[in-house]
């Protein structure tokens, strides 16, 4: 049985990060909404309560009682999770002053199973609006900072702990040790979750689930769909048919290059060049969400038509990964951009869904790809939006604009590779701006397009910083683009972070 830690999600931005850290300890975990603890699951070995944007006193705060959990499993409350447990048991939680944000140093640390090998002087990261001012009877402080007396506590004689800092974030230098103490020592994890064990059990499950059924899967060139395809291919071989659609908005030569990669991997793949259809449908469209809808719908139509040529297909394979399916506790409910371009596919095709990667984080998908022997350039490929260059051409789309953007983009991406910078950025690309500017080339005055280079560092695309690329590199790329790409006479570098900007311009 695959033992697991359950993370109860109270809506914090760092809940997924807690999950990743637990997995880094080779321990399987699942993130579930705060009120959906899987009762009667014998594989649960411990429970973590996440942080939350709410205060325990907020009317809308997510609340649970610990009935059924306390005494049955080891429990660790993080930030709001710690405050909630203190509050529920008669402790006092009050608004904190603003000093409880950011870096802090542990000044005292008691000898305790949770703080094993953590010394005073260790750095932790605080981020809370409220603070615990008095603990319930029978709860003891086990670590403090000079501003936060209750940095960590334990309920005496019980396997129940709370920490007001965030051990999951990078800046908590003792965070991994603390999580290890909890997951491995206290919960007793066997630490047997690995890419190899995942492949072995998933291939066996897929064989059983699919039998002789046929599966179709849409490849995008991205790492998730590629790894899903190779895994399915390992399980069911030729009963898997992959479809790779060229909507005309891919990078330069990408369709041919990636198709060749897929064939080398032994995949049964059909490449469909549908670019003309998309150019026609997109002509004159300037609104970003409308572009996304046209491409999403067009993709479904092309895919559906191809899939119907295969007899007796029962399943649709998809490279959905864990962050795509964690049931989110939407606090604000706003959609910034609609990213799920092919959401309607299974309904339209009346197929059952097969998502072999739905339990994995991105870095685990990459580890599985490597274990499956896939080439490194497929595994480390930057994320690329489904609608492709369509959302990087501001304004209407023409084949000429796509050509200009593809040429500029290729110079930028090849430059990143040549300078050894490709793997240092999360994602990069060029944006074609809807402006022309005056320039001079030789003795001629020019009036041509401006492009913006965009490169960001990130771990999950939720937040991102602009990549601090060397000036010499930017100068080299700018020169090459202006000299080689007909139609461009100005290159800018985008130095906005997310938030408040987004990674893509549209
Ligand atoms: P933003 O621009 O929202 O992008 O900061 C976050 C990540 O999502 C990608 N992105 C998309 N991916 N369809 C996709 O499949 C889309 O419509 C889309 N829009 C943005 C973006 O490239 C980045 O990785």
Coordinates of C-alpha atoms and ligand atoms in Angstrom, one line a residue:
X1 CA 0.0 0.0 0.0
X2 CA 1.3 3.5 -0.9
X3 CA 1.4 5.3 2.4
X4 CA 0.6 9.0 2.3
X5 CA 0.6 12.3 4.2
X6 CA -2.7 14.3 3.8
X7 CA -2.3 18.1 3.5
X8 CA -5.5 19.9 4.4
X9 CA -5.7 23.0 2.3
X10 CA -7.0 26.1 4.0
X11 CA -6.3 28.2 0.9
X12 CA -2.7 29.4 1.4
X13 CA -0.6 30.2 -1.6
X14 CA 2.1 27.9 -0.3
X15 CA 0.0 24.7 0.1
X16 CA 1.3 23.2 -3.1
X17 CA 4.8 24.0 -1.9
X18 CA 4.2 21.9 1.2
X19 CA 3.2 19.1 -1.0
X20 CA 6.3 19.4 -3.1
X21 CA 8.6 19.4 0.0
X22 CA 6.9 16.2 1.3
X23 CA 7.4 14.5 -2.1
X24 CA 11.1 15.7 -2.0
X25 CA 11.3 13.5 1.1
X26 CA 10.3 10.6 -1.1
X27 CA 6.9 10.5 0.6
X28 CA 3.7 10.4 -1.3
X29 CA 1.2 13.1 -0.2
X30 CA -2.2 14.4 -1.3
X31 CA -3.6 17.9 -1.0
X32 CA -7.3 17.9 -0.2
X33 CA -9.7 20.8 0.7
X34 CA -9.7 21.5 4.4
X35 CA -13.1 19.8 5.0
X36 CA -12.5 16.7 2.8
X37 CA -10.3 14.5 4.9
X38 CA -10.4 11.0 3.4
X39 CA -11.9 9.1 6.4
X40 CA -11.2 5.4 6.6
X41 CA -8.1 5.5 4.4
X42 CA -5.7 3.1 6.1
X43 CA -2.7 4.4 4.1
X44 CA -2.7 7.9 5.8
X45 CA 0.4 8.2 8.1
X46 CA 0.1 11.9 9.1
X47 CA -1.8 15.2 8.5
X48 CA -0.5 18.7 7.8
X49 CA -2.8 21.7 8.1
X50 CA -1.8 24.5 5.7
X51 CA -1.9 28.3 6.1
X52 CA -4.7 30.4 4.9
X53 CA -5.4 34.0 3.7
X54 CA -8.0 34.3 6.5
X55 CA -7.7 35.0 10.2
X56 CA -9.3 32.5 12.6
X57 CA -11.8 35.2 13.5
X58 CA -12.9 36.0 10.0
X59 CA -16.6 35.2 9.3
X60 CA -15.6 33.4 6.1
X61 CA -12.6 31.5 7.7
X62 CA -12.4 27.8 6.8
X63 CA -12.9 26.0 10.1
X64 CA -12.8 22.3 11.1
X65 CA -12.8 20.5 14.4
X66 CA -10.0 18.0 14.9
X67 CA -12.5 15.2 15.8
X68 CA -11.5 12.0 14.2
X69 CA -7.9 13.3 13.5
X70 CA -6.5 14.2 17.0
X71 CA -5.0 11.2 18.7
X72 CA -5.3 9.1 15.5
X73 CA -2.6 10.7 13.3
X74 CA 0.4 12.9 13.9
X75 CA -0.7 16.4 13.1
X76 CA 1.4 19.5 12.1
X77 CA -0.3 22.8 11.8
X78 CA 1.5 25.5 9.7
X79 CA 0.7 29.2 10.3
X80 CA -3.1 29.4 10.2
X81 CA -3.2 25.7 10.8
X82 CA -1.2 26.3 14.1
X83 CA -3.4 29.2 15.0
X84 CA -6.6 27.3 14.3
X85 CA -5.5 24.4 16.6
X86 CA -4.6 26.9 19.4
X87 CA -7.8 28.8 19.0
X88 CA -10.0 25.6 18.9
X89 CA -8.5 24.5 22.2
X90 CA -8.9 27.7 24.1
X91 CA -5.7 29.6 23.3
X92 CA -5.7 33.3 22.2
X93 CA -4.9 34.5 18.7
X94 CA -4.7 38.3 18.1
X95 CA -3.7 40.7 15.4
X96 CA 0.1 40.9 15.1
X97 CA 2.1 43.9 14.5
X98 CA 3.7 44.2 11.0
X99 CA 7.0 42.8 12.2
X100 CA 5.8 39.2 11.8
X101 CA 6.5 39.2 8.0
X102 CA 9.7 38.0 6.4
X103 CA 12.9 36.7 7.8
X104 CA 13.2 35.8 11.5
X105 CA 15.7 34.0 13.6
X106 CA 14.9 31.3 16.2
X107 CA 16.3 32.4 19.5
X108 CA 15.3 29.5 21.6
X109 CA 14.7 25.9 20.6
X110 CA 13.6 23.2 23.0
X111 CA 14.7 19.5 22.7
X112 CA 11.8 18.0 20.8
X113 CA 11.1 15.4 18.1
X114 CA 10.0 18.2 15.7
X115 CA 13.0 20.4 16.3
X116 CA 15.7 17.6 16.2
X117 CA 18.9 19.0 14.7
X118 CA 17.6 22.5 14.6
X119 CA 19.7 25.0 16.6
X120 CA 19.0 28.5 17.8
X121 CA 20.1 30.9 15.1
X122 CA 18.2 29.0 12.4
X123 CA 16.4 31.3 9.9
X124 CA 12.6 31.0 9.4
X125 CA 10.1 32.8 7.3
X126 CA 7.1 34.4 8.9
X127 CA 4.0 35.6 7.1
X128 CA 1.0 36.1 9.3
X129 CA -1.4 38.9 10.2
X130 CA -2.5 37.2 13.5
X131 CA -0.3 35.7 16.2
X132 CA -0.8 33.3 19.0
X133 CA -0.6 35.3 22.3
X134 CA -1.4 32.5 24.7
X135 CA -1.4 28.7 24.2
X136 CA -4.2 26.4 25.5
X137 CA -3.6 24.5 28.7
X138 CA -1.2 21.6 28.1
X139 CA 0.4 23.1 25.0
X140 CA 4.1 24.0 25.4
X141 CA 6.3 26.4 23.4
X142 CA 9.1 24.6 21.7
X143 CA 10.7 27.4 19.7
X144 CA 10.6 31.3 19.8
X145 CA 12.0 34.3 17.9
X146 CA 12.6 37.6 19.7
X147 CA 9.3 38.9 18.2
X148 CA 7.2 35.8 18.2
X149 CA 7.3 33.9 21.5
X150 CA 5.1 31.0 20.1
X151 CA 7.1 30.2 16.9
X152 CA 6.4 26.5 17.5
X153 CA 4.5 24.4 20.0
X154 CA 3.5 20.9 21.0
X155 CA 0.4 19.6 22.8
X156 CA 2.0 17.8 25.8
X157 CA 2.0 14.0 25.4
X158 CA 0.3 14.2 22.0
X159 CA 1.6 13.9 18.5
X160 CA 0.2 17.4 17.7
X161 CA 2.5 20.3 16.7
X162 CA 2.1 23.8 15.4
X163 CA 4.5 26.2 13.8
X164 CA 3.7 29.9 13.0
X165 CA 6.5 30.1 10.4
X166 CA 6.5 28.5 6.9
X167 CA 9.0 25.6 6.9
X168 CA 8.0 24.9 3.2
X169 CA 9.5 28.1 1.8
X170 CA 13.1 28.3 0.6
X171 CA 14.0 31.1 3.1
X172 CA 13.3 28.9 6.1
X173 CA 16.7 27.3 6.2
X174 CA 15.7 24.8 8.8
X175 CA 12.4 24.1 7.1
X176 CA 13.4 20.9 5.3
X177 CA 14.9 19.5 8.5
X178 CA 11.7 20.3 10.4
X179 CA 9.5 18.6 7.7
X180 CA 11.9 15.6 7.7
X181 CA 11.5 15.3 11.4
X182 CA 7.8 15.3 11.1
X183 CA 7.3 13.1 8.0
X184 CA 10.1 10.6 8.5
X185 CA 10.7 10.4 12.3
X186 CA 7.3 11.2 13.6
X187 CA 5.0 9.8 10.9
X188 CA 7.4 7.0 10.1
X189 CA 7.5 7.4 6.3
X190 CA 9.3 4.6 4.6
X191 CA 10.4 7.1 1.9
X192 CA 9.7 4.7 -1.0
X193 CA 8.1 7.2 -3.4
X194 CA 10.4 7.5 -6.5
X195 CA 10.1 8.0 -10.2
X196 CA 11.0 4.3 -10.8
X197 CA 8.4 3.1 -8.3
X198 CA 5.8 5.4 -9.9
X199 CA 6.6 4.1 -13.4
X200 CA 6.4 0.4 -12.3
X201 CA 3.1 0.8 -10.5
X202 CA 1.5 3.1 -13.1
X203 CA 2.4 0.9 -16.0
X204 CA 0.9 -2.1 -14.2
X205 CA -2.3 -0.1 -13.4
X206 CA -2.6 1.2 -17.0
X207 CA -2.3 -2.3 -18.3
X208 CA -5.1 -3.5 -16.0
X209 CA -7.3 -0.4 -16.6
X210 CA -7.0 -0.3 -20.4
X211 CA -6.7 -4.0 -21.3
X212 CA -6.9 -4.1 -25.1
X213 CA -8.7 -0.7 -25.4
X214 CA -7.5 1.9 -27.8
X215 CA -6.4 5.4 -26.5
X216 CA -5.8 8.7 -28.4
X217 CA -3.7 11.4 -26.9
X218 CA -3.0 15.0 -28.1
X219 CA 0.7 15.9 -28.1
X220 CA 1.7 19.5 -27.7
X221 CA 5.5 19.3 -27.8
X222 CA 5.4 20.1 -24.0
X223 CA 6.9 17.9 -21.4
X224 CA 3.6 16.8 -19.8
X225 CA 1.9 15.4 -22.8
X226 CA 5.2 13.8 -24.0
X227 CA 5.8 12.0 -20.8
X228 CA 2.2 10.8 -20.6
X229 CA 2.5 9.4 -24.1
X230 CA 5.8 7.6 -23.4
X231 CA 4.3 6.1 -20.2
X232 CA 1.2 5.0 -22.0
X233 CA 3.3 3.6 -24.9
X234 CA 5.2 1.5 -22.4
X235 CA 1.9 0.1 -21.0
X236 CA -0.1 -0.4 -24.2
X237 CA 2.2 0.1 -27.2
X238 CA 0.4 0.4 -30.5
X239 CA -3.0 0.7 -29.0
X240 CA -2.0 4.3 -28.3
X241 CA -2.3 6.8 -31.1
X242 CA -0.9 10.3 -30.6
X243 CA -2.1 13.3 -32.6
X244 CA 0.1 16.4 -32.9
X245 CA -1.7 19.3 -34.5
X246 CA 0.2 22.2 -36.1
X247 CA -2.0 25.3 -35.6
X248 CA 0.5 27.5 -37.4
X249 CA 1.4 29.3 -34.1
X250 CA 4.3 27.1 -33.1
X251 CA 7.9 28.1 -32.9
X252 CA 10.0 28.0 -36.1
X253 CA 10.6 24.4 -37.3
X254 CA 9.0 23.1 -34.1
X255 CA 6.4 20.9 -35.8
X256 CA 8.9 19.0 -37.9
X257 CA 11.6 18.8 -35.1
X258 CA 9.2 17.6 -32.4
X259 CA 7.5 15.1 -34.7
X260 CA 10.8 13.6 -35.4
X261 CA 11.6 13.3 -31.7
X262 CA 8.3 11.6 -31.1
X263 CA 9.0 9.1 -33.9
X264 CA 12.4 8.4 -32.5
X265 CA 10.7 7.6 -29.2
X266 CA 8.8 4.9 -30.9
X267 CA 5.4 6.6 -30.6
X268 CA 2.6 5.9 -33.0
X269 CA 2.0 9.6 -34.0
X270 CA 0.0 11.4 -36.6
X271 CA 1.1 14.9 -37.4
X272 CA -1.7 17.2 -38.8
X273 CA -0.8 20.5 -40.5
X274 CA -3.9 22.6 -39.9
X275 CA -2.2 25.9 -40.0
X276 CA -4.2 27.3 -42.9
X277 CA -7.5 26.7 -41.1
X278 CA -6.3 28.6 -38.1
X279 CA -4.9 31.5 -40.1
X280 CA -8.3 31.8 -41.8
X281 CA -10.2 31.7 -38.5
X282 CA -7.9 34.1 -36.7
X283 CA -7.8 36.7 -39.5
X284 CA -8.7 40.1 -38.1
X285 CA -9.2 38.9 -34.5
X286 CA -7.4 41.1 -31.9
X287 CA -9.0 40.2 -28.6
X288 CA -6.8 37.8 -26.7
X289 CA -9.5 35.7 -25.1
X290 CA -11.2 35.4 -28.5
X291 CA -7.9 34.2 -30.0
X292 CA -7.8 31.5 -27.3
X293 CA -11.3 30.4 -27.9
X294 CA -10.8 30.1 -31.6
X295 CA -7.7 28.1 -31.2
X296 CA -9.2 25.9 -28.5
X297 CA -12.3 25.1 -30.5
X298 CA -10.3 24.6 -33.8
X299 CA -7.9 22.2 -32.0
X300 CA -10.9 20.2 -30.7
X301 CA -12.4 20.0 -34.2
X302 CA -9.1 18.9 -35.9
X303 CA -8.4 16.4 -33.1
X304 CA -11.9 15.0 -33.2
X305 CA -11.8 14.5 -37.0
X306 CA -8.5 12.7 -36.8
X307 CA -9.5 10.6 -33.8
X308 CA -12.6 9.4 -35.6
X309 CA -10.4 7.9 -38.3
X310 CA -9.1 5.4 -35.7
X311 CA -11.5 2.5 -35.0
X312 CA -13.0 1.7 -31.6
X313 CA -11.2 4.4 -29.5
X314 CA -12.4 4.3 -25.9
X315 CA -10.1 6.6 -24.1
X316 CA -8.6 10.0 -24.3
X317 CA -5.1 10.2 -22.8
X318 CA -4.1 13.6 -21.3
X319 CA -1.0 14.9 -19.7
X320 CA -2.8 16.6 -16.8
X321 CA -0.6 17.1 -13.8
X322 CA -1.3 17.6 -10.1
X323 CA -1.3 21.4 -10.0
X324 CA -4.0 21.3 -12.8
X325 CA -6.3 19.1 -10.7
X326 CA -5.9 20.2 -7.1
X327 CA -9.4 21.3 -6.2
X328 CA -8.7 24.9 -5.7
X329 CA -10.2 26.9 -2.8
X330 CA -10.8 29.9 -5.0
X331 CA -10.8 32.9 -2.6
X332 CA -11.2 35.7 -5.1
X333 CA -12.9 33.8 -7.9
X334 CA -11.3 35.9 -10.7
X335 CA -10.1 34.5 -14.0
X336 CA -7.0 36.3 -15.3
X337 CA -6.6 34.3 -18.4
X338 CA -8.4 31.2 -19.5
X339 CA -5.6 28.6 -19.8
X340 CA -7.5 25.4 -20.3
X341 CA -7.8 25.5 -24.0
X342 CA -9.0 22.0 -24.6
X343 CA -11.3 21.6 -21.6
X344 CA -14.3 20.5 -23.7
X345 CA -12.5 17.6 -25.5
X346 CA -13.6 14.6 -23.5
X347 CA -17.2 15.7 -23.4
X348 CA -17.3 16.3 -27.2
X349 CA -15.7 13.0 -28.0
X350 CA -17.6 10.9 -25.5
X351 CA -14.4 9.2 -24.3
X352 CA -13.2 8.1 -20.9
X353 CA -10.3 10.1 -19.5
X354 CA -6.9 8.5 -18.8
X355 CA -4.5 10.8 -17.0
X356 CA -1.5 8.9 -15.8
X357 CA 0.4 12.0 -14.5
X358 CA -2.5 13.5 -12.5
X359 CA -0.7 12.9 -9.2
X360 CA 2.6 14.4 -10.1
X361 CA 4.2 17.8 -9.7
X362 CA 6.2 19.2 -12.7
X363 CA 9.6 18.3 -11.3
X364 CA 8.4 14.8 -10.8
X365 CA 7.1 14.6 -14.3
X366 CA 10.6 15.5 -15.5
X367 CA 12.1 12.8 -13.2
X368 CA 9.7 10.2 -14.7
X369 CA 10.7 11.4 -18.2
X370 CA 14.4 10.9 -17.4
X371 CA 13.8 7.5 -15.9
X372 CA 11.9 6.6 -19.1
X373 CA 15.0 7.5 -21.1
X374 CA 13.5 10.5 -22.9
X375 CA 16.0 13.0 -24.4
X376 CA 17.0 15.9 -22.1
X377 CA 15.9 18.6 -24.6
X378 CA 12.3 17.3 -24.5
X379 CA 12.4 17.1 -20.7
X380 CA 13.8 20.5 -20.0
X381 CA 11.9 22.3 -22.7
X382 CA 10.4 25.6 -21.5
X383 CA 6.6 25.8 -21.0
X384 CA 4.9 27.2 -24.1
X385 CA 1.3 28.4 -24.1
X386 CA -1.3 26.3 -25.9
X387 CA -2.3 29.1 -28.3
X388 CA 1.4 29.6 -29.0
X389 CA 2.6 32.7 -30.8
X390 CA -1.0 33.9 -31.2
X391 CA -0.9 35.4 -27.7
X392 CA 2.6 36.9 -28.4
X393 CA 1.4 38.8 -31.5
X394 CA -0.4 41.8 -30.0
X395 CA -3.3 42.7 -32.2
X396 CA -4.3 40.8 -35.3
X397 CA -2.4 37.8 -36.7
X398 CA -1.1 37.5 -40.3
X399 CA 1.3 34.9 -41.7
X400 CA 3.9 37.6 -42.2
X401 CA 3.8 38.6 -38.5
X402 CA 4.1 35.0 -37.5
X403 CA 7.2 34.7 -39.8
X404 CA 8.8 37.8 -38.2
X405 CA 8.1 36.5 -34.7
X406 CA 9.3 33.0 -35.4
X407 CA 12.6 34.4 -36.8
X408 CA 13.2 36.7 -33.8
X409 CA 12.1 34.0 -31.3
X410 CA 14.5 31.5 -32.8
X411 CA 17.4 33.9 -32.4
X412 CA 16.6 34.6 -28.8
X413 CA 16.1 30.9 -27.8
X414 CA 19.1 29.7 -29.7
X415 CA 21.1 32.6 -28.1
X416 CA 20.0 31.4 -24.6
X417 CA 21.2 27.9 -25.5
X418 CA 24.5 29.1 -26.9
X419 CA 25.2 31.2 -23.9
X420 CA 24.3 28.4 -21.4
X421 CA 21.3 30.4 -20.1
X422 CA 18.4 28.3 -21.4
X423 CA 18.2 26.1 -18.3
X424 CA 18.6 29.1 -16.0
X425 CA 15.3 30.7 -17.0
X426 CA 11.8 29.2 -16.5
X427 CA 10.5 30.4 -19.9
X428 CA 11.4 32.9 -22.6
X429 CA 10.0 34.2 -25.8
X430 CA 9.6 37.2 -28.0
X431 CA 6.5 39.4 -28.3
X432 CA 5.6 41.3 -31.5
X433 CA 4.4 44.7 -30.5
X434 CA 1.6 46.5 -32.4
X435 CA 3.8 49.6 -33.0
X436 CA 6.3 50.7 -35.6
X437 CA 9.1 53.0 -34.8
X438 CA 11.6 55.0 -36.7
X439 CA 15.1 53.8 -37.2
X440 CA 18.1 54.2 -39.6
X441 CA 19.8 51.5 -41.4
X442 CA 22.7 52.6 -43.7
X443 CA 21.6 55.9 -45.1
X444 CA 18.0 54.9 -45.1
X445 CA 15.3 55.9 -42.6
X446 CA 13.2 52.9 -41.6
X447 CA 9.8 52.6 -40.1
X448 CA 9.5 49.1 -38.8
X449 CA 8.3 46.9 -35.9
X450 CA 9.4 46.7 -32.3
X451 CA 9.7 43.4 -30.5
X452 CA 10.0 42.8 -26.7
X453 CA 12.1 40.0 -25.3
X454 CA 10.6 38.2 -22.3
X455 CA 12.5 35.9 -20.0
X456 CA 11.4 35.0 -16.5
X457 CA 12.6 32.9 -13.6
X458 CA 9.9 31.0 -11.7
X459 CA 9.1 27.7 -10.0
X460 CA 5.5 27.4 -10.9
X461 CA 4.4 30.3 -13.2
X462 CA 2.2 31.6 -10.4
X463 CA 4.8 34.2 -9.6
X464 CA 7.8 35.1 -11.7
X465 CA 10.6 37.6 -11.8
X466 CA 12.2 39.0 -15.0
X467 CA 15.5 37.1 -15.6
X468 CA 18.5 39.3 -15.0
X469 CA 20.2 38.3 -18.2
X470 CA 23.7 39.6 -18.9
X471 CA 23.9 42.9 -20.9
X472 CA 26.4 41.4 -23.3
X473 CA 24.0 38.6 -24.1
X474 CA 21.0 41.0 -24.6
X475 CA 23.2 43.2 -26.9
X476 CA 24.2 40.2 -29.0
X477 CA 20.6 39.0 -29.4
X478 CA 19.4 42.5 -30.2
X479 CA 22.0 43.0 -32.9
X480 CA 21.2 39.6 -34.4
X481 CA 17.5 40.2 -34.5
X482 CA 17.8 43.7 -36.0
X483 CA 20.3 42.6 -38.6
X484 CA 18.7 39.3 -39.6
X485 CA 15.0 39.7 -39.1
X486 CA 13.5 41.7 -41.9
X487 CA 10.8 44.0 -40.6
X488 CA 12.2 44.6 -37.1
X489 CA 14.3 47.7 -36.2
X490 CA 13.9 47.9 -32.4
X491 CA 14.3 45.4 -29.5
X492 CA 13.2 46.0 -25.9
X493 CA 13.7 43.9 -22.8
X494 CA 10.6 43.4 -20.5
X495 CA 11.6 44.0 -16.9
X496 CA 8.2 43.4 -15.2
X497 CA 7.6 40.8 -12.6
X498 CA 4.5 38.7 -12.0
X499 CA 2.5 40.0 -10.2
X500 CA 1.5 42.6 -11.1
X501 CA 2.4 41.8 -14.8
X502 CA 1.8 38.3 -16.3
X503 CA 4.3 36.2 -18.1
X504 CA 2.6 36.5 -21.5
X505 CA 1.6 39.9 -22.7
X506 CA -1.9 38.8 -23.8
Ligands
LIG1 P1 0.6 34.1 -17.4 O1 0.7 34.9 -18.7 O2 -0.8 34.0 -17.0 O3 1.1 32.7 -17.8 O4 1.5 34.7 -16.4 C1 1.4 31.7 -16.8 C2 1.8 30.4 -17.6 O5 0.8 29.9 -18.4 C3 1.1 30.0 -19.8 N1 -0.1 30.4 -20.5 C4 -0.9 29.6 -21.2 N2 -0.8 28.2 -21.3 N3 -2.8 28.3 -22.7 C5 -1.8 27.6 -22.1 O6 -1.7 26.4 -22.3 C6 -2.9 29.7 -22.5 O7 -3.9 30.3 -23.0 C7 -1.9 30.3 -21.8 N4 -1.7 31.6 -21.4 C8 -0.6 31.6 -20.7 C9 2.3 31.0 -19.9 O8 3.1 30.7 -21.0 C10 3.0 30.7 -18.6 O9 3.8 29.5 -18.6

